[in-house]
Amino acid sequence: NAGVTQTPKFRILKIGQSMTLQCTQDMNHNYMYWYRQDPGMGLKLIYYSVGAGITDKGEVPNGYNVSRSTTEDFPLRLELAAPSQTSVYFCASSYRDYNSPLHFGNGTRLTVT
Amino acid sequence: AQSVTQLDSHVSVSEGTPVLLRCNYSSSYSPSLFWYVQHPNKGLQLLLKYTSAATLVKGINGFEAEFKKSETSFHLTKPSAHMSDAAEYFCVVRIGSSNTGKLIFGQGTTLQVKP
């Protein structure tokens, strides 16, 4: 099994550009999440989804959008990139079970200059 | 508000001595709690999880954690630190009822292991 796959691994954007971070999982997980990780700040939840067609805001949703048209895919969209969005982004998924742990992708390192 | 707090941003121990990483949570519901580890420039790996079946939870690599409801704590321990344990550790709590998928991370604790 591939698990959770994120693309790209690295990206450099100019201020104001747009891009989509891709995330796909092949474990038939209902729940999917996007986190960003900044030094000394832990991981902050951006958006999450409990199933296809259902998304909800996390702790830091401003500047981002998501969609969940299928169970497998959960892309994260940055419309107008800003330097504050320089971070490492992690996608994760889990079963629809209260005690189900997260399965993480390998991360996308994004730099906005 | 429902949240999770890791009480130490940095912990330094000598190899062979015990490790204690502290985590307190706040939740209106019976919590679901996890510890994850992240080695430098690596992804996140599950160490252990609390499922209400037992208050003392054993995880990988000799780590364990004890759930104490009266203290709202879920501290991570290991009897004897190895150099390979040097990493970032995150306490994670599921926020809300059993129907919500929202998982919130603590700020992280950097564990340094000295030879």
PDB file of C-alpha atoms in Angstrom, chain B residues 11 13-22 35 37 39 47-48 56-66 75-86 89 111 113:
ATOM      1  CA  VAL B  11      13.866  18.342  27.750  1.00  0.00           C
ATOM      2  CA  VAL B  13      18.504  13.923  29.638  1.00  0.00           C
ATOM      3  CA  SER B  14      21.615  11.790  29.754  1.00  0.00           C
ATOM      4  CA  GLU B  15      21.691   8.466  27.963  1.00  0.00           C
ATOM      5  CA  GLY B  16      20.454   5.694  30.263  1.00  0.00           C
ATOM      6  CA  THR B  17      18.391   7.997  32.496  1.00  0.00           C
ATOM      7  CA  PRO B  18      14.569   8.178  32.594  1.00  0.00           C
ATOM      8  CA  VAL B  19      12.545  10.342  30.249  1.00  0.00           C
ATOM      9  CA  LEU B  20       9.406  12.278  31.235  1.00  0.00           C
ATOM     10  CA  LEU B  21       7.510  14.393  28.698  1.00  0.00           C
ATOM     11  CA  ARG B  22       4.464  16.089  30.148  1.00  0.00           C
ATOM     12  CA  TRP B  35       1.737  10.568  21.269  1.00  0.00           C
ATOM     13  CA  VAL B  37       7.389  11.293  17.390  1.00  0.00           C
ATOM     14  CA  HIS B  39      12.845  12.556  13.999  1.00  0.00           C
ATOM     15  CA  LEU B  47       4.201   6.071  19.463  1.00  0.00           C
ATOM     16  CA  LEU B  48       1.061   5.053  21.333  1.00  0.00           C
ATOM     17  CA  LEU B  56      -1.295   2.627  31.285  1.00  0.00           C
ATOM     18  CA  VAL B  57      -0.531   2.411  27.599  1.00  0.00           C
ATOM     19  CA  LYS B  58       2.561   0.788  26.150  1.00  0.00           C
ATOM     20  CA  GLY B  59       3.970   1.964  22.863  1.00  0.00           C
ATOM     21  CA  ILE B  60       6.877   1.335  20.569  1.00  0.00           C
ATOM     22  CA  ASN B  61      10.573   1.652  21.487  1.00  0.00           C
ATOM     23  CA  GLY B  62       9.957   1.192  25.213  1.00  0.00           C
ATOM     24  CA  PHE B  63       7.766   4.264  25.676  1.00  0.00           C
ATOM     25  CA  GLU B  64       4.603   4.257  27.753  1.00  0.00           C
ATOM     26  CA  ALA B  65       2.071   6.806  28.937  1.00  0.00           C
ATOM     27  CA  GLU B  66      -0.382   6.931  31.804  1.00  0.00           C
ATOM     28  CA  HIS B  75       2.551  12.042  30.371  1.00  0.00           C
ATOM     29  CA  LEU B  76       5.019  10.049  28.263  1.00  0.00           C
ATOM     30  CA  THR B  77       7.794   8.109  29.969  1.00  0.00           C
ATOM     31  CA  LYS B  78      10.673   5.791  29.208  1.00  0.00           C
ATOM     32  CA  PRO B  79      12.851   4.124  31.848  1.00  0.00           C
ATOM     33  CA  SER B  80      16.148   4.533  30.009  1.00  0.00           C
ATOM     34  CA  ALA B  81      16.885   6.991  27.213  1.00  0.00           C
ATOM     35  CA  HIS B  82      18.828   6.025  24.092  1.00  0.00           C
ATOM     36  CA  MET B  83      20.626   8.392  21.775  1.00  0.00           C
ATOM     37  CA  SER B  84      18.159   7.393  19.046  1.00  0.00           C
ATOM     38  CA  ASP B  85      15.294   8.835  21.125  1.00  0.00           C
ATOM     39  CA  ALA B  86      16.427  12.385  20.363  1.00  0.00           C
ATOM     40  CA  TYR B  89       7.431  14.588  20.506  1.00  0.00           C
ATOM     41  CA  LEU B 111      14.058  15.694  23.559  1.00  0.00           C
ATOM     42  CA  VAL B 113      19.822  12.932  24.795  1.00  0.00           C
TER      43      VAL B 113
END
